[in-house]
Every structure is written in C-alpha cells, then in structure tokens.
Short mmCIF file of C-alpha atoms in Angstrom, two decimals:
data_model
loop_
_atom_site.label_atom_id
_atom_site.label_comp_id
_atom_site.label_asym_id
_atom_site.label_seq_id
_atom_site.Cartn_x
_atom_site.Cartn_y
_atom_site.Cartn_z
CA MET A 1 38.98 -31.71 6.34
CA VAL A 2 36.72 -34.04 3.89
CA MET A 3 38.19 -33.98 0.21
CA LYS A 4 36.62 -31.79 -1.33
CA THR A 5 36.53 -32.93 -4.92
CA ALA A 6 33.14 -30.82 -6.83
CA LEU A 7 32.07 -27.27 -6.63
CA SER A 8 29.73 -25.73 -7.94
CA CYS A 9 30.48 -21.99 -8.05
CA HIS A 10 27.16 -19.33 -7.99
CA LEU A 11 28.68 -16.03 -9.18
CA TRP A 12 27.62 -12.52 -8.27
CA GLY A 13 28.81 -9.36 -9.73
CA GLY A 14 27.98 -6.29 -8.29
CA VAL A 15 27.84 -3.93 -5.84
CA GLY A 16 28.46 -3.68 -2.51
CA GLY A 17 27.69 -1.36 0.28
CA HIS A 18 24.84 -0.85 2.37
CA GLY A 19 21.49 -1.06 0.82
CA SER A 20 18.98 2.33 -0.08
CA LEU A 21 20.86 4.96 1.50
CA GLU A 22 24.46 5.25 -0.08
CA LEU A 23 24.30 7.11 -4.15
CA GLY A 24 26.82 4.00 -5.72
CA ARG A 25 24.70 2.10 -6.32
CA TRP A 26 25.74 1.16 -9.34
CA PRO A 27 23.63 -0.12 -12.20
CA SER A 28 24.42 -2.58 -15.01
CA LEU A 29 25.35 -0.78 -19.01
CA SER A 30 24.84 -3.51 -20.57
CA LEU A 31 22.14 -5.63 -21.13
CA SER A 32 22.66 -8.38 -24.11
CA SER A 33 22.64 -11.35 -22.43
CA GLN A 34 25.93 -12.10 -21.60
CA GLY A 35 26.26 -8.68 -18.96
CA LEU A 36 24.20 -10.97 -15.91
CA GLU A 37 24.71 -9.46 -12.48
CA GLU A 38 25.02 -12.81 -11.82
CA GLY A 39 25.51 -16.76 -12.98
CA ILE A 40 26.17 -19.79 -11.99
CA SER A 41 28.63 -22.25 -12.75
CA GLN A 42 28.79 -25.66 -13.67
CA ILE A 43 30.43 -28.11 -11.21
CA THR A 44 33.90 -28.79 -11.49
CA SER A 45 36.61 -31.92 -10.29
CA LYS A 46 40.49 -31.81 -8.45
CA SER A 47 42.16 -33.21 -11.57
CA GLN A 48 43.99 -36.00 -11.52
CA ASP A 49 47.43 -35.40 -11.80
CA ALA A 50 49.40 -32.93 -8.74
CA ARG A 51 47.88 -29.78 -8.94
CA ARG A 52 44.52 -31.33 -7.78
CA ALA A 53 43.38 -28.66 -9.49
CA LEU A 54 39.61 -27.24 -9.33
CA VAL A 55 38.51 -25.01 -12.93
CA TRP A 56 35.69 -23.44 -13.87
CA ASN A 57 37.30 -20.85 -16.52
CA PHE A 58 33.46 -19.38 -16.64
CA PRO A 59 33.41 -15.33 -18.30
CA ILE A 60 32.55 -12.42 -16.52
CA ASP A 61 31.16 -9.70 -18.65
CA VAL A 62 29.49 -7.13 -17.50
CA THR A 63 29.75 -2.79 -17.41
CA PHE A 64 28.89 -0.40 -14.45
CA LYS A 65 27.77 3.59 -15.13
CA SER A 66 28.41 5.76 -12.14
CA THR A 67 28.88 9.08 -11.15
CA ASN A 68 30.48 8.27 -7.63
CA PRO A 69 32.83 5.81 -6.71
CA TYR A 70 32.08 5.28 -3.63
CA GLY A 71 30.26 1.88 -3.90
CA TRP A 72 32.49 0.27 -5.69
CA PRO A 73 31.68 -2.82 -7.35
CA GLN A 74 32.66 -5.64 -5.78
CA ILE A 75 32.30 -9.50 -6.50
CA VAL A 76 31.11 -11.97 -4.66
CA LEU A 77 31.40 -15.95 -4.80
CA SER A 78 29.76 -18.46 -2.84
CA VAL A 79 31.10 -21.96 -3.92
CA TYR A 80 29.26 -25.17 -3.19
CA GLY A 81 29.39 -28.68 -3.33
CA PRO A 82 29.15 -32.06 -1.29
CA ASP A 83 30.01 -33.23 1.60
CA VAL A 84 30.67 -36.92 3.26
CA PHE A 85 26.74 -37.80 2.67
CA GLY A 86 25.87 -36.37 -0.28
CA ASN A 87 24.14 -32.88 1.26
CA ASP A 88 25.10 -30.30 -1.46
CA VAL A 89 26.67 -27.87 1.18
CA VAL A 90 27.98 -24.50 1.96
CA ARG A 91 32.42 -24.22 0.84
CA GLY A 92 32.97 -21.12 1.07
CA TYR A 93 31.76 -16.94 0.28
CA GLY A 94 34.42 -14.34 -1.00
CA ALA A 95 34.60 -10.76 -2.49
CA VAL A 96 36.32 -8.85 -3.31
CA HIS A 97 36.24 -5.29 -5.34
CA VAL A 98 37.14 -4.96 -9.09
CA PRO A 99 40.26 -3.42 -9.27
CA LEU A 100 40.03 0.54 -9.42
CA SER A 101 43.01 0.20 -11.98
CA PRO A 102 42.03 -0.05 -15.80
CA GLY A 103 44.94 -3.24 -17.13
CA ARG A 104 44.40 -7.05 -15.92
CA HIS A 105 44.65 -7.65 -12.59
CA LYS A 106 45.36 -12.41 -11.44
CA LYS A 107 43.60 -11.80 -8.12
CA THR A 108 43.33 -14.85 -5.05
CA ILE A 109 40.74 -14.41 -2.61
CA PRO A 110 40.84 -16.58 0.49
CA MET A 111 36.96 -18.50 1.19
CA PHE A 112 35.30 -18.78 4.32
CA VAL A 113 32.51 -20.09 5.99
CA PRO A 114 30.80 -19.75 8.85
CA GLU A 115 30.69 -21.72 11.80
CA SER A 116 28.64 -23.22 14.86
CA THR A 117 29.18 -22.02 18.00
CA SER A 118 29.02 -25.30 19.86
CA LYS A 119 30.31 -28.82 19.74
CA LEU A 120 26.92 -29.99 19.49
CA GLN A 121 25.25 -28.04 16.80
CA LYS A 122 29.46 -28.32 14.48
CA PHE A 123 28.28 -31.80 14.96
CA THR A 124 24.55 -31.99 14.36
CA SER A 125 25.19 -29.12 11.20
CA TRP A 126 28.11 -32.02 9.80
CA PHE A 127 25.64 -35.12 10.52
CA MET A 128 22.30 -33.56 9.53
CA GLY A 129 23.82 -31.97 6.39
CA ARG A 130 22.65 -28.89 7.39
CA ARG A 131 25.65 -26.57 7.21
CA PRO A 132 25.79 -22.66 8.54
CA GLU A 133 25.04 -20.45 4.88
CA TYR A 134 24.35 -16.64 4.59
CA THR A 135 20.62 -15.79 3.15
CA ASP A 136 21.82 -13.19 1.25
CA PRO A 137 25.56 -13.78 0.85
CA LYS A 138 25.85 -10.15 0.31
CA VAL A 139 26.54 -8.93 3.25
CA VAL A 140 29.76 -10.68 3.04
CA ALA A 141 30.80 -7.26 0.74
CA GLN A 142 29.96 -5.73 3.17
CA GLY A 143 31.33 -3.89 6.40
CA GLU A 144 28.23 -4.25 8.72
CA GLY A 145 26.82 -6.78 10.85
CA ARG A 146 29.54 -9.13 10.61
CA GLU A 147 31.37 -8.60 13.80
CA VAL A 148 29.57 -11.43 15.29
CA THR A 149 30.40 -13.71 12.98
CA ARG A 150 32.88 -16.33 13.25
CA VAL A 151 33.33 -18.28 10.97
CA ARG A 152 36.67 -20.40 9.18
CA SER A 153 39.30 -19.75 5.86
CA GLN A 154 38.61 -22.77 3.86
CA GLY A 155 40.52 -22.66 0.68
CA PHE A 156 41.39 -20.19 -2.05
CA VAL A 157 39.82 -18.98 -5.45
CA THR A 158 41.61 -16.90 -7.90
CA LEU A 159 39.93 -14.83 -10.26
CA LEU A 160 41.66 -12.71 -13.63
CA PHE A 161 40.31 -9.37 -14.57
CA ASN A 162 40.06 -7.17 -17.36
CA VAL A 163 38.88 -3.65 -16.29
CA VAL A 164 39.27 -0.49 -18.42
CA THR A 165 37.75 2.73 -17.73
CA LYS A 166 36.05 5.86 -19.31
CA ASP A 167 36.12 9.54 -18.51
CA MET A 168 38.03 9.00 -15.39
CA ARG A 169 40.38 10.82 -16.06
CA LYS A 170 37.94 13.83 -16.96
CA LEU A 171 36.50 13.94 -14.07
CA GLY A 172 39.34 14.25 -12.11
CA TYR A 173 40.13 11.23 -10.94
CA ASP A 174 43.78 10.05 -10.89
CA THR A 175 43.98 5.94 -10.35
CA GLY A 176 47.40 5.65 -11.15
CA PRO A 177 50.25 3.59 -12.87
CA PRO A 178 48.22 0.81 -14.67
CA ASP A 179 48.80 -2.33 -12.99
CA THR A 180 49.83 -5.20 -14.96
CA GLN A 181 52.54 -7.00 -12.59
CA GLY A 182 49.45 -9.96 -13.16
CA VAL A 183 49.95 -11.30 -9.52
CA SER A 184 47.89 -9.36 -6.50
CA GLY A 185 46.10 -10.81 -3.19
CA PRO A 186 47.51 -13.20 -0.90
CA SER A 187 50.02 -15.58 -2.30
CA PRO A 188 47.99 -19.40 -2.79
CA PRO A 189 49.21 -22.45 -1.08
CA GLN A 190 50.81 -25.46 -3.87
CA GLY A 191 48.93 -27.32 -6.15
CA LEU A 192 46.54 -24.29 -6.95
CA PRO A 193 47.11 -22.79 -9.79
CA ARG A 194 48.81 -19.26 -10.15
CA MET B 1 38.21 20.66 -2.65
CA ALA B 2 40.67 17.49 -3.58
CA GLU B 3 38.70 14.20 -2.90
CA VAL B 4 40.16 11.44 -1.62
CA HIS B 5 38.50 7.70 -2.08
CA VAL B 6 39.93 4.64 0.03
CA ILE B 7 38.52 1.55 -1.29
CA GLY B 8 39.62 -2.01 -0.64
CA GLN B 9 40.58 -4.68 2.25
CA ILE B 10 41.48 -6.61 5.44
CA MET B 11 43.14 -9.48 4.37
CA GLY B 12 43.66 -10.71 6.75
CA ALA B 13 46.94 -11.45 10.06
CA THR B 14 49.38 -13.37 10.35
CA GLY B 15 52.45 -14.47 12.74
CA PHE B 16 50.21 -13.82 15.75
CA SER B 17 50.07 -16.88 18.52
CA GLU B 18 46.72 -17.24 19.11
CA SER B 19 44.39 -18.57 16.74
CA SER B 20 40.98 -16.63 16.49
CA LEU B 21 40.76 -14.11 15.57
CA PHE B 22 39.33 -10.44 14.86
CA CYS B 23 40.46 -6.86 13.77
CA LYS B 24 38.90 -3.97 15.07
CA TRP B 25 39.80 -1.10 12.33
CA GLY B 26 38.98 2.46 12.79
CA VAL B 27 39.69 5.72 10.49
CA HIS B 28 41.33 8.48 11.83
CA THR B 29 42.43 12.49 10.09
CA GLY B 30 42.70 15.28 11.21
CA PRO B 31 45.98 16.62 14.29
CA GLU B 32 47.73 14.50 16.04
CA SER B 33 46.08 14.56 20.12
CA PHE B 34 49.44 14.99 22.42
CA VAL B 35 47.36 14.07 25.47
CA ILE B 36 49.47 15.64 28.49
CA SER B 37 49.31 12.21 30.96
CA LEU B 38 48.54 14.68 33.77
CA VAL B 39 46.06 16.78 32.15
CA ASP B 40 44.59 14.26 31.04
CA ARG B 41 43.49 12.99 34.17
CA LEU B 42 42.04 16.70 34.67
CA VAL B 43 40.78 16.45 31.74
CA ALA B 44 39.33 13.15 32.04
CA GLU B 45 37.54 14.46 36.08
CA ILE B 46 36.47 17.61 34.38
CA PRO B 47 33.68 16.77 31.54
CA TRP B 48 34.20 20.68 29.07
CA GLU B 49 31.45 21.42 26.06
CA VAL B 50 33.33 24.92 25.62
CA GLY B 51 33.49 25.92 22.23
CA ILE B 52 36.48 26.19 20.85
CA LEU B 53 36.19 29.91 20.06
CA GLN B 54 35.39 31.03 23.60
CA LEU B 55 38.02 29.68 25.48
CA SER B 56 41.10 31.77 27.23
CA GLU B 57 42.50 30.62 29.79
CA LYS B 58 40.57 32.17 32.59
CA ASP B 59 37.91 29.48 31.49
CA LYS B 60 38.97 26.27 32.40
CA PRO B 61 38.65 25.72 36.24
CA GLY B 62 40.99 23.37 37.99
CA ILE B 63 43.46 24.36 35.00
CA ASN B 64 44.47 28.40 37.01
CA SER B 65 46.99 26.37 39.63
CA VAL B 66 48.59 24.43 37.13
CA SER B 67 51.82 26.30 35.63
CA SER B 68 50.76 28.98 32.60
CA ALA B 69 52.86 26.93 30.18
CA LEU B 70 50.94 23.82 30.11
CA PRO B 71 49.37 23.90 26.87
CA LEU B 72 46.16 24.81 25.60
CA ILE B 73 43.27 22.37 26.79
CA CYS B 74 39.75 22.35 25.21
CA SER B 75 36.77 20.38 23.83
CA VAL B 76 35.38 19.81 20.00
CA THR B 77 32.07 20.82 21.79
CA LEU B 78 31.23 16.13 21.06
CA GLY B 79 33.68 15.61 23.18
CA LYS B 80 36.93 14.24 21.81
CA ARG B 81 39.91 15.53 24.15
CA CYS B 82 43.00 16.92 22.09
CA SER B 83 45.21 19.94 23.35
CA LEU B 84 47.91 21.66 21.22
CA SER B 85 50.92 23.92 21.77
CA GLU B 86 51.08 26.22 19.14
CA PRO B 87 50.06 30.12 20.54
CA GLN B 88 47.02 30.07 17.90
CA PHE B 89 45.66 27.42 18.16
CA PRO B 90 42.41 27.75 18.37
CA SER B 91 41.55 29.33 14.29
CA SER B 92 44.91 26.39 13.32
CA ILE B 93 42.52 23.55 15.18
CA ARG B 94 39.39 24.58 14.01
CA LYS B 95 41.54 24.52 10.26
CA SER B 96 42.66 21.40 10.48
CA TRP B 97 39.53 20.06 12.38
CA ALA B 98 38.09 21.06 9.52
CA ALA B 99 40.43 20.17 6.30
CA TRP B 100 39.07 16.58 5.81
CA LYS B 101 35.87 16.17 5.44
CA LEU B 102 34.56 12.01 5.97
CA LEU B 103 31.46 12.12 2.66
CA SER B 104 30.29 8.72 2.89
CA GLY B 105 31.00 5.47 5.04
CA VAL B 106 32.01 3.68 8.38
CA ARG B 107 34.48 6.09 10.17
CA GLU B 108 35.11 2.10 11.25
CA GLY B 109 34.55 -0.94 11.88
CA GLN B 110 34.85 -4.47 13.47
CA THR B 111 35.72 -7.55 11.31
CA GLN B 112 34.82 -11.35 11.53
CA VAL B 113 36.40 -13.70 13.89
CA ASP B 114 38.31 -16.43 11.62
CA THR B 115 39.70 -19.24 12.21
CA PRO B 116 42.36 -20.16 9.51
CA GLN B 117 41.85 -23.97 8.67
CA ILE B 118 44.87 -23.86 6.14
CA GLY B 119 48.30 -22.20 6.54
CA ASP B 120 48.52 -19.59 9.90
CA MET B 121 46.95 -16.54 8.40
CA ALA B 122 43.75 -15.24 8.69
CA TYR B 123 41.50 -13.79 6.95
CA TRP B 124 39.26 -11.09 7.04
CA SER B 125 38.02 -9.91 3.66
CA HIS B 126 36.45 -6.95 5.19
CA PRO B 127 35.56 -3.86 3.16
CA ILE B 128 36.39 -0.95 2.87
CA ASP B 129 35.05 2.15 1.35
CA LEU B 130 35.88 6.27 2.25
CA HIS B 131 35.66 8.79 0.60
CA PHE B 132 36.97 11.86 1.78
CA ALA B 133 36.63 15.96 1.00
CA THR B 134 40.32 17.95 2.01
CA LYS B 135 41.57 20.91 2.01
CA GLY B 136 45.04 20.64 3.63
CA LEU B 137 46.85 17.40 3.51
CA GLN B 138 47.71 18.01 6.92
CA GLY B 139 46.18 15.30 8.15
CA TRP B 140 46.51 12.65 6.44
CA PRO B 141 44.06 9.74 7.43
CA ARG B 142 45.57 7.12 9.39
CA LEU B 143 44.08 3.92 10.10
CA HIS B 144 44.90 2.08 13.30
CA LEU B 145 44.53 -1.20 13.92
CA GLN B 146 42.99 -2.85 17.99
CA VAL B 147 43.85 -7.39 17.06
CA TRP B 148 41.58 -9.35 18.72
CA SER B 149 41.80 -12.92 19.72
CA GLN B 150 38.60 -15.06 20.96
CA ASP B 151 38.45 -18.32 21.62
CA SER B 152 36.44 -21.41 22.52
CA PHE B 153 34.55 -19.79 25.37
CA GLY B 154 34.22 -16.07 23.93
CA ARG B 155 35.89 -14.84 26.61
CA CYS B 156 38.61 -11.25 24.33
CA GLN B 157 41.94 -11.30 24.86
CA LEU B 158 44.62 -8.42 22.96
CA ALA B 159 47.12 -9.65 20.58
CA GLY B 160 48.27 -6.21 19.07
CA TYR B 161 47.88 -3.19 18.81
CA GLY B 162 49.41 -1.34 14.74
CA PHE B 163 48.32 1.33 12.28
CA CYS B 164 49.75 2.26 9.27
CA HIS B 165 49.73 6.01 7.81
CA VAL B 166 46.81 5.48 4.26
CA PRO B 167 48.97 5.83 1.36
CA SER B 168 49.05 8.46 -0.17
CA SER B 169 50.10 7.67 -4.34
CA PRO B 170 47.18 6.37 -6.19
CA GLY B 171 46.94 3.12 -7.62
CA THR B 172 46.54 -0.34 -5.76
CA HIS B 173 48.98 -1.35 -2.07
CA GLN B 174 49.97 -4.04 -0.74
CA LEU B 175 49.68 -2.96 3.21
CA ASP B 176 52.08 -4.90 5.60
CA CYS B 177 51.03 -3.75 8.93
CA PRO B 178 52.97 -4.70 12.30
CA THR B 179 51.60 -4.18 15.85
CA TRP B 180 52.49 -4.27 19.49
CA ARG B 181 51.44 -5.40 22.35
CA PRO B 182 52.45 -3.72 26.33
CA LEU B 183 54.43 -5.98 28.62
CA GLY B 184 53.21 -6.02 31.48
CA SER B 185 55.72 -6.98 34.30
CA TRP B 186 56.99 -10.91 35.04
CA ARG B 187 53.28 -11.11 37.01
CA GLU B 188 51.20 -9.93 34.66
CA GLN B 189 53.19 -11.71 31.68
CA LEU B 190 52.84 -14.83 34.02
CA ALA B 191 48.59 -14.51 34.27
CA ARG B 192 48.40 -13.47 30.99
CA ALA B 193 49.78 -17.12 29.64
CA PHE B 194 47.65 -19.05 32.21
CA VAL B 195 44.51 -16.89 32.90
CA GLY B 196 44.81 -14.30 29.84
CA GLY B 197 43.43 -11.32 29.77
CA GLY B 198 46.80 -8.68 30.22
CA PRO B 199 47.56 -5.40 29.87
CA GLN B 200 45.63 -2.69 27.91
CA LEU B 201 46.26 1.34 26.53
CA LEU B 202 42.80 3.27 27.92
CA HIS B 203 43.44 5.73 25.39
CA GLY B 204 42.73 4.99 22.04
CA ASP B 205 44.51 7.64 20.60
CA ALA B 206 48.05 6.32 22.17
CA ILE B 207 48.42 3.80 18.84
CA TYR B 208 48.43 6.22 16.49
CA SER B 209 49.96 8.72 17.57
CA GLY B 210 53.90 9.46 19.09
CA ALA B 211 53.36 11.34 22.14
CA ASP B 212 53.76 10.00 25.83
CA ARG B 213 54.75 6.43 23.56
CA TYR B 214 58.04 6.53 26.13
CA ARG B 215 56.71 5.40 29.28
CA LEU B 216 55.13 1.83 27.06
CA HIS B 217 57.02 -0.86 26.94
CA THR B 218 56.05 -3.20 24.15
CA THR B 219 56.00 -6.07 23.25
CA SER B 220 56.09 -7.57 19.15
CA GLY B 221 52.40 -8.86 17.76
CA GLY B 222 51.69 -10.16 14.34
CA THR B 223 51.67 -8.02 11.12
CA VAL B 224 47.54 -7.26 10.00
CA HIS B 225 47.84 -7.08 6.30
CA LEU B 226 46.20 -4.85 4.00
CA GLU B 227 44.53 -3.94 0.03
CA LEU B 228 44.19 -0.07 -0.36
CA SER B 229 43.30 1.63 -4.06
CA LEU B 230 43.59 5.30 -4.03
CA LEU B 231 41.55 7.15 -6.12
CA LEU B 232 42.76 11.22 -5.35
CA ARG B 233 40.35 13.62 -7.29
CA HIS B 234 41.92 17.46 -8.97
CA PHE B 235 44.70 16.75 -7.13
CA ASP B 236 46.52 18.17 -9.46
CA ARG B 237 44.26 21.46 -9.04
CA TYR B 238 46.12 22.15 -6.21
CA GLY B 239 49.54 22.17 -7.46
CA VAL B 240 50.27 18.73 -5.36
CA GLU B 241 52.43 15.77 -7.23
CA CYS B 242 50.86 11.40 -5.54
#
C-alpha cells in the first residue's frame, strides 16, 4: 500500500438525499462566516510518534432549519493526498448523518475510493496520477445510482458532534434517550486516535 | 396518524469468506405473506387482478378442486401475492395493508460493491432515510438484506440472506444482522466451491417471513452491520409506550 503521509480534507456539511424532489432541503440558517456548509481543511502529515495519527481538528459550526426530518443533513467528506509522483489524488469519500439526538457524539466513518474495473485501467490511472473520482462528491450521501460503482475501502475519519435541537418535542418528535457515551460506529484499527 | 422516521446507514459486513461484496436491501411493512407451496404454484400460474373485497370462493378458477379448508387466496391489484387464514380477512387485510404508508424515501436499493483493503469488513455506508405514517403497530417494518459477492469477472454469487426488524424505540441503534444461505445437495456444494453459483431462494419473502422455512437447509454467512436512528412522532398520543 502507498504510504499516506499528507492529506487534505474537503468537508461538506449539507443535505443528503437526491436533488429537487424532496421536501427535506434544509437551508442553512446561520449567515455568519462560521456558518459555512462547505470547507477545506489544512494539509496534515502523519505524526512521528507511534500513533502515526493524522489530525485536522477542523471546526464545524452550522445551523439547519426544517419542517420535516426527512432528508436529515449528512456530512460528506472527501480526502485527498499526494501519491508517489506528487499528484493530488483522492484518498477516500465518506458520509454520515448528523446524529439525531442532542448531545455529544463521536463517529468514526470508513472512507472508500472508486476503483477501475480492469487491471490496465488501474495501472494507467496509477501511473498518470488520474484516479477515478466522483464528479459530485455528494453522490456518496445518496443511495441511488451507487449499485454500479465498485469501491475500495481504505482508512477511517473520526468526527465529533455536539448536537442541539429545538422544538422537536413540541412538534411531537421523540428522539429517544440522549446518547452521550461518546463512541459509536466501527472501531478504528490500532494506531488511530479514539 | 403516528409517524416513524428511520434514518441511518448500512455500514458494512464482516465474516464473509468472499471479499468484494454488495448488498440489496428492502423494507417490508404490513402483514406476513403466508405462501403455502401448493397454493403458491397455483398462484404463480394464474395471474389474478381481482380486487380484494370482491373475492369469494367461486371466483377462483383452479381452486374449486382444492379443499375448501385451504386459506383464501387473493392478489392485490398491484400483483402482490398473499394469503391469510383469518375468516374475515378481506377487511382485515385491507386494514393492515393500509396501516403503514411510506411517505418519503426509497423502499429498496442496492449498495456499492466494496473490496476492503484494511481488515475484513466491507464498508458500504449506504444511507437509509424513510418516513412512514402508520395507523397500527402490526406489520412493523422489517429490513431484509441479500448480500452478494462479485468477482473480478463481474459474476455475482449469493453470500447470504438476512433480515432484522427496524428498532421500535427511538434513538440510535447499532444492529448486527446475521445472514444465512441455502445449502444444496453435496453436488451443488461442490459445484459452488469450484464453479460458483449455488441455490438461491425463488421468492424473496422467505427471508422475512416464517412460513415454510422448515423445508430449508441452510448454512450461516457473515454479519451485516447497520446503524439506524429512529424518530417517532405522536406515539404518546395513542398511548403507545416505546
């Protein structure tokens, strides 16, 4: 496997699901400069200690408003990094729903990369530095159209959420007990920070 | 009407012997369809478009020779097959079919094909976002899954069937759904090991219904991992505690 030493990450906080038909488009409420729905992190390298951790520590602060929980927002991540030849190639896509219940949540999500079907294409794309990519990374947040894609899962990204909801109980929604244990999702392999 | 939101992901699968896996999933609500094998063959050959309430014993060609102790058969105008042995089933089936309604979201789908590079878990991260309205608790939605493997030539082979009920309490749940696959005769097992293929279920409803399972001889497959969050609305108005 190629050693990943430096990575940059594009963070999209936004709506999942497919385009114009659904009622669940959630417009972002906050107009301040911190209420961004998209962001690009810094480029980070692996640490020199035994953990070999990649840390972005990227802040996300966004508010959504809706009348219907359908189309609950998802965070879509795209991770890029240089390959052996120095080209910036995609290292993984991943998506996760913002947690539904208020509280503090830690999620570790798997990242995967589209794969070429034939061996010749794999070699050509590795050599030329043009790996298969999604034209619109938000495809990862949808279910439709993914049955024809072949991917390779490699790596995990950990996200920490603090969620606050307003008026859900007033409208009759029950989100269940607050989930503040802090760890959910697949456990990362050793060496990644918890 | 009470509402149920199911929001979550099919995370991935572990424990399968093959590595490039994908999953076909679907959600079934409403009553179980008890398909009796003899009747099943009859139904398959005689397509009926009869509406539920107009059905009576004499209307069913080919059934008059069968003992009247057999349950009534009907087909909903959409072509689904079902049979129930309740005496007043026309009205009850109409009630239970109408109990759960999908307001938004797709009821079924297929994930991507994933080949894991680290570890043995195949990750799909397939989003599920469903919005149901319901008048009753019967027929609580079941999520049924079929895991298939795809080799480098593009051939698909069944790896396992599984189902789990959508959780009934609000909050976030981690679900582990075990799977099984039908085992054929020793010849079929040998052929599957060398050439691939193997027996599959003809009708997918055996995955989530209990009827007629006694005929199946199966072996276990791996486990599918899901994370589902449930949001319930107005259940306390109807006195339902969950």
